[in-house]
Coordinates of C-alpha atoms and ligand atoms in Angstrom, one line a residue:
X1 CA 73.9 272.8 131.0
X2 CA 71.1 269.7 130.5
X3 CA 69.9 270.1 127.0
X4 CA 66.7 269.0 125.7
X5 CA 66.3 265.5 124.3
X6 CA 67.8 264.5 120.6
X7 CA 65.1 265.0 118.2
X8 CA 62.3 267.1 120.4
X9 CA 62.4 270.5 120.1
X10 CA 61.5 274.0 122.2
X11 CA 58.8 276.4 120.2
X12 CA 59.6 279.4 121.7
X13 CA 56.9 281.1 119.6
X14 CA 53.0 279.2 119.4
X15 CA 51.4 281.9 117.4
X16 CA 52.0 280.1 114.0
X17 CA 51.3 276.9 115.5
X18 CA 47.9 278.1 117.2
X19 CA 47.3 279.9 114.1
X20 CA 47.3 276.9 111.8
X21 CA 45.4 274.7 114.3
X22 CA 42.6 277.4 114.1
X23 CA 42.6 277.3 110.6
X24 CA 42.4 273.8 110.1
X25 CA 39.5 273.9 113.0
X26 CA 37.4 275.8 111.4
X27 CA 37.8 273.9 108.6
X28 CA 36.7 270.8 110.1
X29 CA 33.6 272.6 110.9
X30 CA 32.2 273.0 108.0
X31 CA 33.0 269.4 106.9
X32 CA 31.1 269.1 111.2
X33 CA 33.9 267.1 112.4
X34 CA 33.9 267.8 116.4
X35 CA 37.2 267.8 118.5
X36 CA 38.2 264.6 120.5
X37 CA 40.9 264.0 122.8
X38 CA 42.9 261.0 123.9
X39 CA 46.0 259.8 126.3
X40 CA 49.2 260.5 125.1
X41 CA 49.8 256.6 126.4
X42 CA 48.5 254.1 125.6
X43 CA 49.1 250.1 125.7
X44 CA 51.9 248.9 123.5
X45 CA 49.5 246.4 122.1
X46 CA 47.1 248.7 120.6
X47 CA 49.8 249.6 118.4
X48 CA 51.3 245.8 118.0
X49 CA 48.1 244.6 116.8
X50 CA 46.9 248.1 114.6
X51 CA 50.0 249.0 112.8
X52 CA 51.8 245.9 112.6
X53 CA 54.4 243.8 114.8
X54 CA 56.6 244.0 111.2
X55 CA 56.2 247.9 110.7
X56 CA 58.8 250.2 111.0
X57 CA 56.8 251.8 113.6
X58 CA 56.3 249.0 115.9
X59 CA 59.6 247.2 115.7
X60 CA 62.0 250.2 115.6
X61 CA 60.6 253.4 116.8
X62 CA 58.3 252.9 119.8
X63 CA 59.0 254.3 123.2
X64 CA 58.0 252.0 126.0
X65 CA 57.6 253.3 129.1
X66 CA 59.1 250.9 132.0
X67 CA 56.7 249.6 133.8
X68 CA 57.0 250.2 138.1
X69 CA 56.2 246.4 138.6
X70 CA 59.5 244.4 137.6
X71 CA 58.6 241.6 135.2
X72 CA 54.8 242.9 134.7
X73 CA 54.3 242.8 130.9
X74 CA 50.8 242.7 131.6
X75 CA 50.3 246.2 130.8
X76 CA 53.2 247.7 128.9
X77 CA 52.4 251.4 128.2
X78 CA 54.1 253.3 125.4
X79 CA 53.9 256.8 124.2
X80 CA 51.7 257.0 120.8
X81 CA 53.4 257.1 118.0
X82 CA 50.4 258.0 115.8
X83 CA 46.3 258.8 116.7
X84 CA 43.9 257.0 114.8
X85 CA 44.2 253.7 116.5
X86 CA 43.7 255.2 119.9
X87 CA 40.6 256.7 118.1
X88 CA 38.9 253.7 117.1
X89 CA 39.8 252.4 120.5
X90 CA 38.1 255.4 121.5
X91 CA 35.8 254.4 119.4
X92 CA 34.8 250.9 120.4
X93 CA 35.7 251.6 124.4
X94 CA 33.1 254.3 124.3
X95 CA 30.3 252.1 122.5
X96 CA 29.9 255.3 120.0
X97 CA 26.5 253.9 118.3
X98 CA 26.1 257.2 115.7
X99 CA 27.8 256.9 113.1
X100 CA 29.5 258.0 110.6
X101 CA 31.6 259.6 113.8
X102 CA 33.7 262.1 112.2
X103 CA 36.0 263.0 114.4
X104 CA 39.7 265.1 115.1
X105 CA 42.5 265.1 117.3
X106 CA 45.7 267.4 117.3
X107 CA 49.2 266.8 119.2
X108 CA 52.1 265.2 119.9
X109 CA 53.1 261.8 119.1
X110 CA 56.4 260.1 119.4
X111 CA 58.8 257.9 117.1
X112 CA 62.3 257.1 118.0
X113 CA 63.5 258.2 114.3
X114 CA 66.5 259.5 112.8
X115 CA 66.2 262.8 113.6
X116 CA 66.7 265.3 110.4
X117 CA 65.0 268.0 108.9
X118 CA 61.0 267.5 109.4
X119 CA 61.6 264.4 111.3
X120 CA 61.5 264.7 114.9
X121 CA 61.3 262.4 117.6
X122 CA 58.3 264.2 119.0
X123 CA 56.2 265.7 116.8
X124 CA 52.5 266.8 116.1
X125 CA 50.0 265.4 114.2
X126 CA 46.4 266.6 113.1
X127 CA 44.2 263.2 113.2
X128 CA 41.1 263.8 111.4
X129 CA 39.1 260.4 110.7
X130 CA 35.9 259.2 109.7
X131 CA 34.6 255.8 111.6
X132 CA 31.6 253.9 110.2
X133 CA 31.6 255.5 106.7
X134 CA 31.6 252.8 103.9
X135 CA 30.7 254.8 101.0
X136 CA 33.5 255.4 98.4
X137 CA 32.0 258.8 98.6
X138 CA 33.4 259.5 101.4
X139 CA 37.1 258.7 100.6
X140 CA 36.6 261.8 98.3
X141 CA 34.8 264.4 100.0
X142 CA 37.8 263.9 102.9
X143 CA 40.5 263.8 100.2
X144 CA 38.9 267.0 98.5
X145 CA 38.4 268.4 102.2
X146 CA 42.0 268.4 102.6
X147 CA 42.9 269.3 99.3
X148 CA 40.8 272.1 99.6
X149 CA 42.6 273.4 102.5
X150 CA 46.1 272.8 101.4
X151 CA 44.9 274.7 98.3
X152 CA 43.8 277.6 100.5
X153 CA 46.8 278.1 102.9
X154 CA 49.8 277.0 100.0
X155 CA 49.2 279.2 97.4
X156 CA 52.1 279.5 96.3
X157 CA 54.1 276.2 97.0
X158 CA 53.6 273.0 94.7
X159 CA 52.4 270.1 95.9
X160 CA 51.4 266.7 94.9
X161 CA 48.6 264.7 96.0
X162 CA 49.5 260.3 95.1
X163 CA 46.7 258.2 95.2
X164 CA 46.5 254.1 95.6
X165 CA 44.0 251.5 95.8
X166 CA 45.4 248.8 97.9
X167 CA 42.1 246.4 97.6
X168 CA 40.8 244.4 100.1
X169 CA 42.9 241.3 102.0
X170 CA 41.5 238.8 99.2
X171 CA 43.1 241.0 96.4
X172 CA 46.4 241.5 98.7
X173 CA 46.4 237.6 98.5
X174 CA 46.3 237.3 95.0
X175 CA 48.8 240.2 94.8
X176 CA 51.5 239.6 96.8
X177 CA 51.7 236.1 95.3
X178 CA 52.1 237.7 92.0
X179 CA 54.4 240.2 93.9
X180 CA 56.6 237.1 94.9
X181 CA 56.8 235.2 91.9
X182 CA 58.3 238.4 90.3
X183 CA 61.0 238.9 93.1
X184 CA 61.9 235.5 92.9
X185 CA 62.5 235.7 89.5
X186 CA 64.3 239.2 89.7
X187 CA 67.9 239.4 91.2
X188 CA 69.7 241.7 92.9
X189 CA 67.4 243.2 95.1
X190 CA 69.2 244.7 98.5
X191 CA 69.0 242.4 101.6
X192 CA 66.4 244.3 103.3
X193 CA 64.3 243.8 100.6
X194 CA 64.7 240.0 100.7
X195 CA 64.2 240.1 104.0
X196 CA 60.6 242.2 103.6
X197 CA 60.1 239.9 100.8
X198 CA 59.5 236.7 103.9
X199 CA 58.3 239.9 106.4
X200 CA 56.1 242.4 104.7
X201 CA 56.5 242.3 101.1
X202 CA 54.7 245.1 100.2
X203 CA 57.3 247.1 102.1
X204 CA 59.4 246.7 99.2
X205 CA 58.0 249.7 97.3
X206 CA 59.7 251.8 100.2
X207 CA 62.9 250.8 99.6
X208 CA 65.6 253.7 98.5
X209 CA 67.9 251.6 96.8
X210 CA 68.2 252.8 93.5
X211 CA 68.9 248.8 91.8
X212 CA 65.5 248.1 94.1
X213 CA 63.7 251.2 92.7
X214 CA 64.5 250.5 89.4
X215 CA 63.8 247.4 89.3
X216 CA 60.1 247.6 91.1
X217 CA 59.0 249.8 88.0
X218 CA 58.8 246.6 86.4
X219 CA 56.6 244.8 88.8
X220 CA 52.6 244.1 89.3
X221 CA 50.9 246.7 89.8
X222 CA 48.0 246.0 92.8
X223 CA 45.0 247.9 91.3
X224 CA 45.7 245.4 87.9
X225 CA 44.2 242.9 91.2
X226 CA 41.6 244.3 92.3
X227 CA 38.4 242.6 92.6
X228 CA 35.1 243.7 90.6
X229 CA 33.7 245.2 93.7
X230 CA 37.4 247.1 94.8
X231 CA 37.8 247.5 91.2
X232 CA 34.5 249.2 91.1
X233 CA 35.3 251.8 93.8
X234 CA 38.6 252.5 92.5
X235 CA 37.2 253.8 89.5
X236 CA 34.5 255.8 91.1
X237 CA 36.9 257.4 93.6
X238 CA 38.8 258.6 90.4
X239 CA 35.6 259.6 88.7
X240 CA 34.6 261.7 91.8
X241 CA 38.2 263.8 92.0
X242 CA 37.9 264.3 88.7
X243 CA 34.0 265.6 89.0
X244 CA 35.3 268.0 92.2
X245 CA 38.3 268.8 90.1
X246 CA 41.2 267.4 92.7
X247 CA 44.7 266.7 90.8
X248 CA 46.3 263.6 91.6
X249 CA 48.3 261.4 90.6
X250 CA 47.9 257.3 90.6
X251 CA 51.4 256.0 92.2
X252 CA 50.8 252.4 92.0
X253 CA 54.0 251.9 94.3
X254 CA 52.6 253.8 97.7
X255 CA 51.6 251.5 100.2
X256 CA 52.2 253.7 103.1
X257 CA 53.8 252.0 106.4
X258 CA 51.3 251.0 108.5
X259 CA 49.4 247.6 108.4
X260 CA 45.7 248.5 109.3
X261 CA 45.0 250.4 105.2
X262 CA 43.0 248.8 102.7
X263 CA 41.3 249.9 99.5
X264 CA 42.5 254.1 99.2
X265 CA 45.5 255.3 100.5
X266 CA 46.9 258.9 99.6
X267 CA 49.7 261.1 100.5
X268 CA 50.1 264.9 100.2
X269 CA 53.9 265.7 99.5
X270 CA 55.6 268.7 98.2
X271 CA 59.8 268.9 96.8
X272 CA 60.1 272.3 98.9
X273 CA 60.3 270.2 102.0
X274 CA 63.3 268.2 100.9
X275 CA 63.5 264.2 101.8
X276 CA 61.2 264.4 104.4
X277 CA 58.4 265.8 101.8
X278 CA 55.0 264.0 102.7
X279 CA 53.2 266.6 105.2
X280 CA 49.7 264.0 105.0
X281 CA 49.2 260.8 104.9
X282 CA 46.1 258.3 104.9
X283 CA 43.8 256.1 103.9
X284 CA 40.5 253.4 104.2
X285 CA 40.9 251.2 107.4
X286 CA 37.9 248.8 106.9
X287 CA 38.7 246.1 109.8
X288 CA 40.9 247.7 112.4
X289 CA 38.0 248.4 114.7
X290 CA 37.0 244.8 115.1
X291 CA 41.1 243.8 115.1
X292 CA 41.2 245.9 118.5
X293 CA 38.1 243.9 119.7
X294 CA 34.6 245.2 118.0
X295 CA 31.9 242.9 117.4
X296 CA 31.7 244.0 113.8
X297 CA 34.0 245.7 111.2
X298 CA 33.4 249.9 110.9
X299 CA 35.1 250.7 107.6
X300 CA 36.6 253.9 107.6
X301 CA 38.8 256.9 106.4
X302 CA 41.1 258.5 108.3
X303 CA 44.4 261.1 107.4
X304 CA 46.8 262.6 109.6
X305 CA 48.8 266.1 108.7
X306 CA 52.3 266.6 109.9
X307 CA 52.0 269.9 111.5
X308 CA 55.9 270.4 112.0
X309 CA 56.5 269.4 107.7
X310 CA 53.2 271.9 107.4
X311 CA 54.6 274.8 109.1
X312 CA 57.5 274.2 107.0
X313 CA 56.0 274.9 104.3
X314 CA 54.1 277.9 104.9
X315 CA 57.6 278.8 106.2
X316 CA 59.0 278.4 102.3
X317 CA 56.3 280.2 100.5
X318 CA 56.2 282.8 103.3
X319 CA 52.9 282.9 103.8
X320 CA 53.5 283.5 107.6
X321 CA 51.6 286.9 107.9
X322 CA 48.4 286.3 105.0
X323 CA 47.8 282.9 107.6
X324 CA 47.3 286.0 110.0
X325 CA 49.6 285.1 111.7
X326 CA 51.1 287.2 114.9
X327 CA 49.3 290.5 114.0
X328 CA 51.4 293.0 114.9
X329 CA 51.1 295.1 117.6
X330 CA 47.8 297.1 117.9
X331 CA 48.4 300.0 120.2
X332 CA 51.4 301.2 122.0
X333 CA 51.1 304.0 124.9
X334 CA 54.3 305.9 125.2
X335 CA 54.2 307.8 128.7
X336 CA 57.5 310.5 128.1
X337 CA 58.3 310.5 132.2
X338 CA 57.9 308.6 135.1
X339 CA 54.8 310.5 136.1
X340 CA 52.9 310.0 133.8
X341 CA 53.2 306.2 133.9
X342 CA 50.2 305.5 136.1
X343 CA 48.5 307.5 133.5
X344 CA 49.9 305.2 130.9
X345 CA 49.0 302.2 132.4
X346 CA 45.1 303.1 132.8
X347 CA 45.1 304.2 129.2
X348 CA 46.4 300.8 128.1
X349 CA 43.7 298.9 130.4
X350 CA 41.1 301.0 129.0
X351 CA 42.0 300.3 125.9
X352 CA 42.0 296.5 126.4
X353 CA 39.4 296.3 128.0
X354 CA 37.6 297.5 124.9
X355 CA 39.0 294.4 122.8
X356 CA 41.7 296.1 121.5
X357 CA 45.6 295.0 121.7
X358 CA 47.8 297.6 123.7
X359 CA 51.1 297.5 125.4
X360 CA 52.8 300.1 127.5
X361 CA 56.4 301.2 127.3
X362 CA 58.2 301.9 130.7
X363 CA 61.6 302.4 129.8
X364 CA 64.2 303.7 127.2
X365 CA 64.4 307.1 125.5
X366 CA 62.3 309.3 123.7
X367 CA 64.0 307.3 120.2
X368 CA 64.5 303.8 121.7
X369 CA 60.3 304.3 121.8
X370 CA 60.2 304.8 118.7
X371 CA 62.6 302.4 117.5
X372 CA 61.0 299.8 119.5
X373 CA 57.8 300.7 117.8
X374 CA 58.8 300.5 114.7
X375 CA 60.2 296.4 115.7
X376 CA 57.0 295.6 117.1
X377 CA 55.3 297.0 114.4
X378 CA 52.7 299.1 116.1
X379 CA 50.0 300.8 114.0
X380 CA 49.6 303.5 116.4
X381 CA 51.8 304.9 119.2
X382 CA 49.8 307.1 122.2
X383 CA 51.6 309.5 123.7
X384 CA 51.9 311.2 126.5
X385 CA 53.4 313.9 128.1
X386 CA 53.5 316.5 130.7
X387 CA 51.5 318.5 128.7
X388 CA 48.9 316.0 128.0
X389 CA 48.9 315.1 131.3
X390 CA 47.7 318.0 132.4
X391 CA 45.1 318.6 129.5
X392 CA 43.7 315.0 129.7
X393 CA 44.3 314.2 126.4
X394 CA 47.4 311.8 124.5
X395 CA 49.1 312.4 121.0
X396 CA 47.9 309.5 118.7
X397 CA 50.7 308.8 115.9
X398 CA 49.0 306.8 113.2
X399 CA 52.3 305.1 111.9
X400 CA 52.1 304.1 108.6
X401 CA 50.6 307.7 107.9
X402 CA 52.5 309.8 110.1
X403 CA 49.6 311.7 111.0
X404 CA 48.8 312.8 114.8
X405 CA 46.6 314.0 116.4
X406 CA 45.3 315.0 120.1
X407 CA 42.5 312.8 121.2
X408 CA 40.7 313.5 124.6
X409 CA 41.0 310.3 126.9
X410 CA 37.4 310.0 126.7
X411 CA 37.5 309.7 122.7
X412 CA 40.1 307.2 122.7
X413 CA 38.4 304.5 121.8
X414 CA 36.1 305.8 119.5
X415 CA 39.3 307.1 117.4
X416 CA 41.3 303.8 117.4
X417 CA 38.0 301.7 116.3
X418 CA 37.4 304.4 113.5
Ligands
LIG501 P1 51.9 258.6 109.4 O1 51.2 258.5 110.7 O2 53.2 257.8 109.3 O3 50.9 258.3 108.3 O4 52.3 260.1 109.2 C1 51.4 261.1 108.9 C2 52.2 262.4 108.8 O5 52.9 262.7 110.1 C3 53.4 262.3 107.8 O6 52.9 262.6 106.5 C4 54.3 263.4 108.3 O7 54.0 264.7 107.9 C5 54.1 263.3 109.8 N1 55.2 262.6 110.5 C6 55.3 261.2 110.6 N2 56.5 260.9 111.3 C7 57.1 262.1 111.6 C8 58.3 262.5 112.3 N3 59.1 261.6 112.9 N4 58.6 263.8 112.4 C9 57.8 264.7 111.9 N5 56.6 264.5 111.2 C10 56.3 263.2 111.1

């Protein structure tokens, strides 16, 4: 038997899936984000020069297509392993001149992880970014947007919201100077850390080693290097989520994976998802429009929810059915014997055809009906019989009352909409 690939998965049932992408739709609406799409390949460099050659991302976990043309590395395609730098090339490719251009994308993207429990080799994101938005402002009103709908659809699970201000590349300078003076002077720390130390030495704040951890509790902290204008918007940011009344908490340690953030970066994560436990991720990405080619900068926000970690969740505080999830089954026509199936099947399409859910049984007994009823959850069962038949009418069973009663087929409608 061929099995599906290591870390991808079959969703035998969308309706949770389509539900939450509704929800999060009409969300965006009110915030008047419209709904973009773009390829699921793209050119390996987009993602070289966006998220870094030195990320995990880039080095590790890309999947590059072979090109048909031996030795071409002219074009070398890959599948995307995240959205928002295909937006921005979207972005500048188009010559979008409004902006801010608030924009969203949903589905798959691809990273050749470890699979494990919300981490998947294929997996879907919800891209939801702002290009051409320079305002602190609007860091806030998109971190409260989200918050606001994680507050709406997890009502019962906890959840954190960490905040960071990672400055702009002057401040990085300054920092990661003061960064390296304290690892030199620190020892112990794990060989991957010395070797992010040379590579990316902000990495090191991702480390799991618990020496590493430890010891980094000790060391600068970024936003004690900001400059007076970063510093300036970092405290405005703060005094906005505390005006719109958005918990967080300041983690000066997240730095998130991916080169292209400056200034805020933020990550919704909650314990009931285990290691795996950030479901949103984002931040401020000031220059990456001009790094994939724009005449001029377009600062910008930008956040991407995990919809796999998300469904998760609503999985653990079994919130399933209040996210309205598959509504159960409307209206089920029971016909008792063969003849009166036609019957049973014009009584359904009527039905339908009226905007209402209905299915038709065509096989089993009198009590595998009912018992099938019962599983699908129908509110009310129509039967019919010989009797009916002749009489033109059905028996309607409401099901959570019990009560029935004989409704001419012409009234049908008019007594399931009552
Ligand atoms: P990132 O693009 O790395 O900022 O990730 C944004 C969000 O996508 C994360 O917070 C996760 O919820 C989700 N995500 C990232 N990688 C994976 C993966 N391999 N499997 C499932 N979800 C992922």
């Amino acid at each position: 038997m061929i099995s599906r690939i290591k870390g991808t998965q079959d969703v035998l049932n969308l309706t949770v899936f389509n539900n939450v992408i509704g929800q999060i739709k009409n969300h965006l609406a009110l915030y008047s984000f419209i709904e973009i799409q773009t390829p699921l390949i793209e050119s390996l460099d987009l993602f070289q020069r966006s998220l870094g050659q030195d990320t995990d991302v880039v080095s590790k976990e890309m999947f590059v297509i072979e090109s048909r043309q031996q030795n071409d590395s002219s074009e070398r395609i890959c599948l995307r392993p995240e959205m928002t730098a295909s937006m921005v090339r979207a972005f500048n490719e188009n010559g979008i001149q409004q902006v801010p251009w608030k924009v969203f994308s949903y589905g798959p993207c691809f990273r050749y992880e470890r699979p494990q429990k919300g981490r998947y080799r294929q997996f879907n994101q919800i891209s939801m970014e702002i290009i051409g938005a320079s305002s602190i402002g609007y860091d806030a009103q998109f971190i409260t947007m989200l918050d606001r709908f994680f507050n709406h659809m997890l009502q019962e699970i906890d959840y954190t919201l960490e905040i960071n201000f990672l400055g702009c590349s002057d401040d990085r300078i300054v920092f990661t100077d003061a960064l390296r003076i304290f690892l030199n002077n620190s020892s112990g720390i794990c060989s991957q850390c010395q070797e992010r130390k040379e590579r990316n030495i902000m990495r090191i704040f991702d480390c799991k080693n618990s020496v590493c951890k430890d010891m980094y509790l000790n060391a600068p902290i970024i936003t004690d290097y900001l400059c007076d204008c970063c510093g300036g918007d970092w405290h405005q940011l703060q005094e906005y989520l505390k005006a719109l009344s958005v918990n967080y908490i300041h983690r000066p340690t997240l730095v998130r994976g991916l080169d292209y953030y400056n200034k805020t970066v933020f990550e919704f994560a909650s314990n009931s998802l285990g290691a795996q436990n950030a479901f949103c991720g984002g931040g401020r990405y000031n220059n990456l429009a001009k790094e994939l080619g724009a005449k001029e900068d377009q600062p910008s926000i930008g956040a991407a929810i995990g919809v796999e970690r998300f469904l998760l969740l609503l999985e653990a505080c079994k919130n399933e059915s209040d996210a309205s999830l598959p509504a159960s089954l409307f209206s089920l026509v029971m016909p008792m014997t063969i003849a009166q199936h036609t019957q049973a099947l014009l009584i359904a399409d009527m039905v339908r055809a009226d905007g209402l859910q209905s299915e038709v049984l065509l096989e089993g007994s009198i009590k595998s009906m009912f018992r099938k009823a019962d599983k699908l959850g129908a509110t009310y069962v129509l039967i019919i019989g010989e009797t009916e038949q002749q009489n033109k009418i059905v028996k309607i069973k409401n099901m959570k009352s019990g009560h029935e009663q004989e409704v001419p087929y012409d009234q049908i409608i008019h007594y399931l909409k009552q």
